[in-house]
């Protein structure tokens, strides 16, 4: 076992969490640049809903492969140098995306009878590369949180980490809106965000030294250890049998959460503009509101666990109650078809977004119960399963929306899927450590 070597102060740990939040923010700004501009690309470059679904499928499947690849590399080499490598990779993919507007660049990829296919295929290549490298963010970030925070602090640390997703998603529609009103076009969105991502690399290398990530978290209190929250694990043999049920449970949870979240992430701007008739400006404001609500839900979910455990709740019971509460909010996504549309539907989706993203810190906290040596690869494998499923769902829903013009099926899936995850948490999850 590594020796405890936290010569850094408590404030440093939370500064690192802030840098992780920034990385997640950049991750999501790069990712959401396409959904925010997809309607314009549909009008100018022939990006139909079916093609958009294929792009999202490739992104998801590349993310799945990257989850396994970078999960293994994070376990093998640690996040200190791997993290800036993957962040630079996805930033460069974002920088290259606007080349799809250059016919001289994409002509070699185009079918003679379909000039728009060249732009589509270039976009497919860039988004596949983006998905591959973006996957490396999560094993690197999860291992970092595991190494610098105790079990009791990890739900809040995970909440800060995950909140960067919604912060980035809040900023991107407002950023697109601002560029539009300043006379800029969609390519500006991609290359400026990609360039900003490259500036994160020296920040990480300056703040985090190699020795900082070679130690275990500070010792937890006796009460916390008694709740199964932060008991150091032995470097001895790991019994495979006692991990089968927790892994099945985690697989169900992450698949349900990912399918739910990814549908709204990818299709919400198009739903508002193309189905509900929102103007581009109104849709940008509504999408920003959605992610503000999601961010609030994400932070509240971690605070709920801290509040309950401070009042004497056992850690697992506190997580289960929080999961039930936030899963209840997600049901509102399925209710939008009866809302009458417009801003009433938007409000329901705001509340559902708070629920869906609020469930993620609970999942990450459960994943961090995996043995230290398998955390990167284990979380990567679980994410890969979820992303392969999400990619298949995105492709199917793209064809469905292209054919019917209706988003009801996707919204129903988004609202109902977390209920299955809730059932898994309640009836399947058991803390795998000996001390519970």
Coordinates of C-alpha atoms in Angstrom, one line a residue:
X1 CA 0.0 0.0 0.0
X2 CA 1.2 3.5 -0.7
X3 CA 2.1 5.6 2.3
X4 CA 0.0 8.6 3.1
X5 CA 1.9 11.6 1.9
X6 CA -0.4 14.6 1.9
X7 CA 2.1 17.4 2.5
X8 CA -0.3 19.6 0.5
X9 CA -2.9 21.4 2.4
X10 CA -6.7 20.9 2.4
X11 CA -7.2 24.0 0.2
X12 CA -4.9 22.4 -2.5
X13 CA -7.2 19.4 -2.8
X14 CA -10.2 21.6 -3.5
X15 CA -8.1 23.7 -6.0
X16 CA -7.5 20.5 -7.9
X17 CA -11.2 19.8 -7.8
X18 CA -11.7 23.2 -9.4
X19 CA -9.2 22.4 -12.2
X20 CA -11.1 19.1 -12.7
X21 CA -14.3 21.1 -13.0
X22 CA -12.6 23.3 -15.6
X23 CA -11.6 20.2 -17.6
X24 CA -15.1 18.9 -17.5
X25 CA -16.4 22.3 -18.6
X26 CA -14.1 22.3 -21.6
X27 CA -15.0 18.7 -22.3
X28 CA -18.7 19.6 -22.5
X29 CA -18.2 22.9 -24.4
X30 CA -16.4 20.9 -27.1
X31 CA -19.1 18.2 -27.1
X32 CA -22.0 20.6 -27.1
X33 CA -20.7 22.9 -29.8
X34 CA -22.3 20.5 -32.4
X35 CA -25.8 20.2 -30.8
X36 CA -26.0 23.9 -30.5
X37 CA -25.1 24.5 -34.2
X38 CA -26.6 21.3 -35.7
X39 CA -29.7 23.0 -37.1
X40 CA -27.5 25.5 -39.0
X41 CA -25.4 22.6 -40.3
X42 CA -28.6 20.8 -41.3
X43 CA -29.6 23.8 -43.4
X44 CA -26.2 24.6 -44.9
X45 CA -24.4 21.3 -45.2
X46 CA -27.1 18.6 -45.4
X47 CA -26.8 17.2 -41.9
X48 CA -30.1 15.4 -41.7
X49 CA -31.4 13.9 -38.5
X50 CA -30.4 10.4 -39.7
X51 CA -26.9 11.6 -40.4
X52 CA -26.8 13.4 -37.1
X53 CA -27.8 10.2 -35.3
X54 CA -24.9 8.5 -37.1
X55 CA -22.5 11.2 -35.9
X56 CA -23.8 10.7 -32.3
X57 CA -23.5 7.0 -32.7
X58 CA -19.8 7.2 -33.8
X59 CA -19.1 9.7 -31.0
X60 CA -20.6 7.3 -28.5
X61 CA -18.8 4.2 -29.8
X62 CA -15.5 6.0 -29.9
X63 CA -16.1 7.2 -26.4
X64 CA -16.7 3.6 -25.4
X65 CA -13.5 2.4 -26.9
X66 CA -11.6 5.3 -25.4
X67 CA -13.1 4.5 -22.0
X68 CA -11.5 1.1 -22.1
X69 CA -8.2 2.3 -23.6
X70 CA -7.7 5.2 -21.3
X71 CA -9.1 3.4 -18.3
X72 CA -6.3 0.9 -18.7
X73 CA -3.6 3.6 -19.3
X74 CA -4.8 5.6 -16.3
X75 CA -4.5 2.5 -14.1
X76 CA -1.1 1.7 -15.6
X77 CA 0.6 5.1 -15.7
X78 CA -1.6 7.4 -13.6
X79 CA -3.4 10.6 -14.6
X80 CA -0.6 13.2 -14.2
X81 CA 0.7 13.0 -17.8
X82 CA -2.2 11.1 -19.5
X83 CA -4.7 13.8 -18.5
X84 CA -3.1 16.6 -20.5
X85 CA -2.6 14.3 -23.4
X86 CA -6.2 13.4 -23.8
X87 CA -7.4 17.0 -23.3
X88 CA -5.0 18.2 -26.0
X89 CA -6.4 15.4 -28.3
X90 CA -10.0 16.4 -28.0
X91 CA -9.2 20.1 -28.3
X92 CA -7.4 19.5 -31.6
X93 CA -10.4 17.5 -32.8
X94 CA -12.6 20.5 -32.1
X95 CA -10.2 22.8 -33.8
X96 CA -10.3 20.7 -37.0
X97 CA -14.1 20.5 -37.2
X98 CA -14.7 23.8 -39.1
X99 CA -12.8 22.4 -42.0
X100 CA -16.0 20.7 -43.0
X101 CA -17.1 24.1 -44.5
X102 CA -14.1 24.0 -46.9
X103 CA -15.2 22.2 -50.0
X104 CA -11.6 22.0 -51.3
X105 CA -10.8 20.1 -48.1
X106 CA -13.8 17.7 -48.0
X107 CA -14.2 17.1 -51.7
X108 CA -11.9 14.0 -51.6
X109 CA -14.4 12.5 -49.1
X110 CA -17.6 13.3 -51.1
X111 CA -19.6 11.0 -53.4
X112 CA -19.9 12.5 -56.9
X113 CA -23.7 12.5 -56.7
X114 CA -23.9 13.8 -53.1
X115 CA -21.6 16.8 -52.6
X116 CA -22.7 17.2 -48.9
X117 CA -21.4 13.8 -48.1
X118 CA -17.9 15.1 -47.9
X119 CA -18.7 17.6 -45.1
X120 CA -20.7 14.8 -43.3
X121 CA -17.8 12.4 -43.4
X122 CA -15.3 15.0 -42.2
X123 CA -17.6 15.8 -39.3
X124 CA -17.9 12.0 -38.6
X125 CA -14.1 11.8 -38.5
X126 CA -13.7 14.8 -36.2
X127 CA -16.5 13.7 -33.8
X128 CA -15.1 10.2 -33.6
X129 CA -11.7 11.5 -32.6
X130 CA -13.4 13.9 -30.1
X131 CA -15.3 11.0 -28.5
X132 CA -12.1 8.8 -28.3
X133 CA -10.1 11.4 -26.5
X134 CA -12.9 12.9 -24.4
X135 CA -13.3 9.4 -22.8
X136 CA -9.9 9.7 -21.2
X137 CA -11.2 12.6 -19.0
X138 CA -13.3 10.4 -16.7
X139 CA -10.8 7.7 -15.6
X140 CA -8.2 10.4 -15.1
X141 CA -10.6 12.6 -13.1
X142 CA -12.1 9.8 -11.0
X143 CA -8.7 8.4 -10.0
X144 CA -7.6 12.0 -9.1
X145 CA -10.6 12.5 -6.8
X146 CA -10.1 9.0 -5.3
X147 CA -6.5 9.9 -4.5
X148 CA -7.0 13.3 -3.0
X149 CA -10.4 13.1 -1.1
X150 CA -11.8 10.9 1.6
X151 CA -14.9 8.8 1.1
X152 CA -17.1 11.3 2.9
X153 CA -15.9 14.2 0.7
X154 CA -16.0 12.3 -2.6
X155 CA -19.7 12.8 -3.3
X156 CA -19.1 16.6 -3.0
X157 CA -15.9 16.3 -5.0
X158 CA -17.7 14.3 -7.6
X159 CA -20.5 16.8 -7.6
X160 CA -18.0 19.6 -8.3
X161 CA -16.3 17.5 -11.0
X162 CA -19.7 16.7 -12.7
X163 CA -21.0 20.2 -12.3
X164 CA -18.4 21.3 -14.9
X165 CA -20.5 19.4 -17.5
X166 CA -23.5 21.5 -16.9
X167 CA -21.5 24.7 -16.5
X168 CA -19.9 24.1 -19.9
X169 CA -23.3 23.2 -21.3
X170 CA -24.7 26.5 -19.8
X171 CA -21.9 28.6 -21.3
X172 CA -22.0 27.1 -24.8
X173 CA -25.5 28.2 -25.9
X174 CA -24.8 31.7 -24.4
X175 CA -21.5 31.7 -26.2
X176 CA -23.1 30.7 -29.5
X177 CA -25.8 33.4 -29.0
X178 CA -23.1 36.0 -28.3
X179 CA -21.1 35.1 -31.4
X180 CA -24.2 35.2 -33.5
X181 CA -25.0 38.7 -32.3
X182 CA -21.4 39.8 -32.9
X183 CA -21.7 38.7 -36.5
X184 CA -19.6 35.5 -36.1
X185 CA -20.4 32.2 -37.7
X186 CA -20.5 28.7 -36.3
X187 CA -16.8 27.8 -37.1
X188 CA -15.7 30.4 -34.6
X189 CA -17.4 28.4 -31.8
X190 CA -15.3 25.3 -32.5
X191 CA -11.9 26.8 -33.0
X192 CA -12.0 29.2 -30.0
X193 CA -13.1 26.5 -27.6
X194 CA -10.5 24.1 -28.9
X195 CA -7.8 26.7 -28.5
X196 CA -9.0 27.4 -24.9
X197 CA -8.6 23.7 -24.1
X198 CA -5.0 23.7 -25.0
X199 CA -4.4 26.4 -22.4
X200 CA -5.6 24.0 -19.7
X201 CA -2.5 21.7 -20.1
X202 CA 0.1 24.0 -18.5
X203 CA -2.3 24.8 -15.7
X204 CA -2.6 21.1 -14.7
X205 CA 1.1 20.5 -15.0
X206 CA 1.9 23.5 -12.8
X207 CA -0.6 22.7 -10.1
X208 CA -0.2 18.9 -9.9
X209 CA 3.2 17.3 -9.4
X210 CA 3.9 13.7 -10.0
X211 CA 4.3 12.9 -6.3
X212 CA 0.9 14.5 -5.5
X213 CA -0.9 11.5 -7.0
X214 CA 1.1 8.7 -5.4
X215 CA -0.6 8.6 -2.1
X216 CA -3.9 7.5 -0.6
X217 CA -6.6 9.9 0.8
X218 CA -6.2 11.2 4.4
X219 CA -7.6 8.9 7.1
X220 CA -11.3 9.0 7.6
X221 CA -13.1 9.1 10.9
X222 CA -14.1 6.0 12.7
X223 CA -17.8 6.7 12.0
X224 CA -17.1 7.1 8.3
X225 CA -15.1 3.8 8.2
X226 CA -18.0 2.2 10.0
X227 CA -20.3 3.3 7.2
X228 CA -18.1 1.8 4.5
X229 CA -17.1 5.1 3.2
X230 CA -13.3 5.2 3.1
X231 CA -11.6 2.0 4.3
X232 CA -8.2 1.6 2.6
X233 CA -8.0 -1.5 0.6
X234 CA -5.4 -4.2 0.9
X235 CA -3.1 -4.8 -2.0
X236 CA -3.7 -8.5 -1.5
X237 CA -5.8 -10.8 -3.8
X238 CA -9.2 -9.5 -4.8
X239 CA -12.1 -12.0 -4.6
X240 CA -13.9 -11.9 -8.0
X241 CA -17.1 -13.4 -6.6
X242 CA -17.9 -10.6 -4.3
X243 CA -17.7 -8.1 -7.1
X244 CA -20.1 -9.7 -9.6
X245 CA -23.3 -8.3 -8.1
X246 CA -21.9 -4.8 -7.6
X247 CA -20.6 -4.7 -11.2
X248 CA -23.9 -5.9 -12.5
X249 CA -25.6 -3.2 -10.5
X250 CA -23.2 -0.5 -11.6
X251 CA -23.7 -1.6 -15.3
X252 CA -27.4 -1.2 -15.0
X253 CA -27.1 2.2 -13.3
X254 CA -24.6 3.7 -15.8
X255 CA -26.5 2.4 -18.9
X256 CA -29.8 3.9 -17.7
X257 CA -28.2 7.3 -16.7
X258 CA -26.2 7.5 -19.9
X259 CA -29.1 6.8 -22.3
X260 CA -31.2 9.3 -20.5
X261 CA -28.7 12.1 -20.3
X262 CA -27.2 11.6 -23.8
X263 CA -30.6 11.9 -25.5
X264 CA -31.3 15.3 -24.0
X265 CA -27.7 16.5 -24.4
X266 CA -27.7 15.7 -28.1
X267 CA -31.3 16.5 -29.2
X268 CA -32.6 19.2 -26.9
X269 CA -31.5 22.2 -29.0
X270 CA -32.9 20.6 -32.2
X271 CA -36.2 19.6 -30.3
X272 CA -36.7 23.2 -29.3
X273 CA -35.9 24.8 -32.7
X274 CA -37.3 22.2 -35.0
X275 CA -40.2 20.7 -33.1
X276 CA -41.3 23.4 -30.7
X277 CA -40.6 26.3 -33.1
X278 CA -38.3 28.3 -30.8
X279 CA -36.1 30.9 -32.4
X280 CA -32.4 30.3 -32.2
X281 CA -32.0 32.9 -29.4
X282 CA -34.9 31.6 -27.4
X283 CA -33.6 28.0 -27.8
X284 CA -30.1 29.1 -26.6
X285 CA -31.7 30.7 -23.5
X286 CA -33.8 27.6 -22.8
X287 CA -30.9 25.2 -23.2
X288 CA -28.8 27.4 -20.9
X289 CA -31.6 27.2 -18.3
X290 CA -31.7 23.5 -18.6
X291 CA -28.0 23.1 -17.7
X292 CA -28.2 25.7 -14.9
X293 CA -31.0 23.5 -13.4
X294 CA -28.9 20.4 -14.0
X295 CA -25.9 22.0 -12.3
X296 CA -28.0 22.9 -9.3
X297 CA -29.2 19.3 -9.1
X298 CA -25.7 18.0 -9.3
X299 CA -24.4 20.1 -6.5
X300 CA -27.5 19.4 -4.3
X301 CA -27.2 15.6 -4.7
X302 CA -23.7 15.7 -3.0
X303 CA -24.9 18.1 -0.4
X304 CA -27.9 15.7 0.5
X305 CA -25.5 12.9 1.3
X306 CA -23.3 15.1 3.5
X307 CA -26.4 16.5 5.3
X308 CA -27.8 13.0 6.0
X309 CA -24.6 11.5 7.1
X310 CA -23.9 14.4 9.4
X311 CA -27.3 13.6 11.0
X312 CA -26.3 10.0 11.6
X313 CA -27.5 8.3 8.5
X314 CA -25.5 5.3 7.3
X315 CA -23.7 6.2 4.0
X316 CA -25.4 3.6 1.8
X317 CA -28.8 4.5 3.1
X318 CA -28.2 8.2 2.4
X319 CA -27.1 7.5 -1.1
X320 CA -30.2 5.4 -1.8
X321 CA -32.6 8.1 -0.5
X322 CA -30.9 10.7 -2.6
X323 CA -31.1 8.4 -5.6
X324 CA -34.8 7.9 -5.2
X325 CA -35.4 11.7 -4.8
X326 CA -33.5 12.7 -7.9
X327 CA -34.8 9.8 -10.0
X328 CA -38.3 11.1 -9.3
X329 CA -37.5 14.4 -10.9
X330 CA -36.4 12.7 -14.1
X331 CA -39.9 11.3 -14.7
X332 CA -41.0 14.9 -15.7
X333 CA -39.1 14.4 -19.1
X334 CA -41.6 11.7 -20.0
X335 CA -44.5 14.1 -19.1
X336 CA -43.6 16.8 -21.6
X337 CA -45.9 15.4 -24.3
X338 CA -48.9 16.3 -22.1
X339 CA -47.6 19.7 -21.1
X340 CA -48.9 21.6 -24.2
X341 CA -45.3 22.3 -25.4
X342 CA -43.6 25.7 -25.4
X343 CA -42.2 27.0 -22.1
X344 CA -44.3 24.6 -20.0
X345 CA -42.4 21.7 -21.6
X346 CA -39.1 23.6 -21.0
X347 CA -39.8 24.0 -17.3
X348 CA -40.5 20.2 -17.0
X349 CA -37.2 19.5 -18.8
X350 CA -35.3 21.8 -16.5
X351 CA -36.5 19.9 -13.5
X352 CA -35.8 16.6 -15.2
X353 CA -32.3 17.8 -16.0
X354 CA -31.7 18.5 -12.3
X355 CA -32.7 15.0 -11.6
X356 CA -30.7 13.2 -14.3
X357 CA -27.4 15.0 -13.6
X358 CA -28.0 14.9 -9.9
X359 CA -27.9 11.1 -10.1
X360 CA -24.4 11.0 -11.5
X361 CA -22.4 11.8 -8.4
X362 CA -24.1 8.9 -6.7
X363 CA -23.0 6.6 -9.5
X364 CA -19.4 7.9 -9.3
X365 CA -19.3 7.4 -5.6
X366 CA -20.4 3.8 -6.0
X367 CA -17.8 3.2 -8.8
X368 CA -15.1 4.5 -6.4
X369 CA -15.9 1.5 -4.2
X370 CA -14.0 -0.6 -6.8
X371 CA -10.5 -1.7 -5.8
X372 CA -7.9 1.0 -6.3
X373 CA -5.9 -1.0 -8.8
X374 CA -9.0 -1.6 -11.0
X375 CA -10.7 1.8 -10.7
X376 CA -9.6 3.3 -14.0
X377 CA -10.2 0.1 -16.1
X378 CA -13.3 -0.9 -14.2
X379 CA -14.9 2.5 -14.6
X380 CA -13.8 2.5 -18.2
X381 CA -15.4 -0.9 -19.0
X382 CA -18.7 0.2 -17.3
X383 CA -18.6 3.5 -19.3
X384 CA -17.9 1.6 -22.5
X385 CA -21.0 -0.6 -22.1
X386 CA -23.1 2.4 -21.5
X387 CA -21.8 4.3 -24.4
X388 CA -22.2 1.4 -26.9
X389 CA -25.8 1.2 -25.8
X390 CA -26.3 5.0 -26.0
X391 CA -24.8 5.0 -29.5
X392 CA -27.2 2.4 -30.7
X393 CA -30.1 4.3 -29.2
X394 CA -29.0 7.6 -30.8
X395 CA -28.8 6.0 -34.2
X396 CA -32.3 4.5 -33.8
X397 CA -33.8 7.7 -32.5
X398 CA -32.2 9.7 -35.4
X399 CA -33.9 7.5 -37.9
X400 CA -37.2 7.7 -35.9
X401 CA -37.1 11.5 -35.7
X402 CA -36.2 11.8 -39.4
X403 CA -39.2 9.6 -40.2
X404 CA -41.8 10.8 -37.8
X405 CA -40.7 14.3 -36.8
X406 CA -41.6 13.3 -33.2
X407 CA -39.3 13.4 -30.1
X408 CA -41.8 11.8 -27.8
X409 CA -40.1 8.4 -27.8
X410 CA -36.8 9.8 -26.9
X411 CA -38.3 12.0 -24.1
X412 CA -40.1 9.0 -22.7
X413 CA -36.9 6.9 -22.6
X414 CA -35.0 9.8 -21.0
X415 CA -37.6 10.1 -18.2
X416 CA -38.2 6.4 -17.5
X417 CA -34.7 4.9 -17.8
X418 CA -33.5 6.2 -14.4
X419 CA -36.3 4.2 -12.7
X420 CA -34.6 1.0 -13.6
X421 CA -31.3 2.4 -12.2
X422 CA -33.2 3.2 -8.9
X423 CA -34.4 -0.3 -8.6
X424 CA -30.8 -1.6 -9.1
X425 CA -29.6 0.7 -6.3
X426 CA -32.3 -0.4 -3.9
X427 CA -32.4 -4.1 -4.5
X428 CA -29.0 -5.0 -6.0
X429 CA -26.4 -2.7 -4.5
X430 CA -24.5 -4.0 -1.5
X431 CA -21.3 -2.3 -0.3
X432 CA -18.6 -4.7 -1.5
X433 CA -16.2 -4.0 1.4
X434 CA -16.2 -6.0 4.5
X435 CA -17.0 -3.0 6.7
X436 CA -20.4 -1.5 5.8

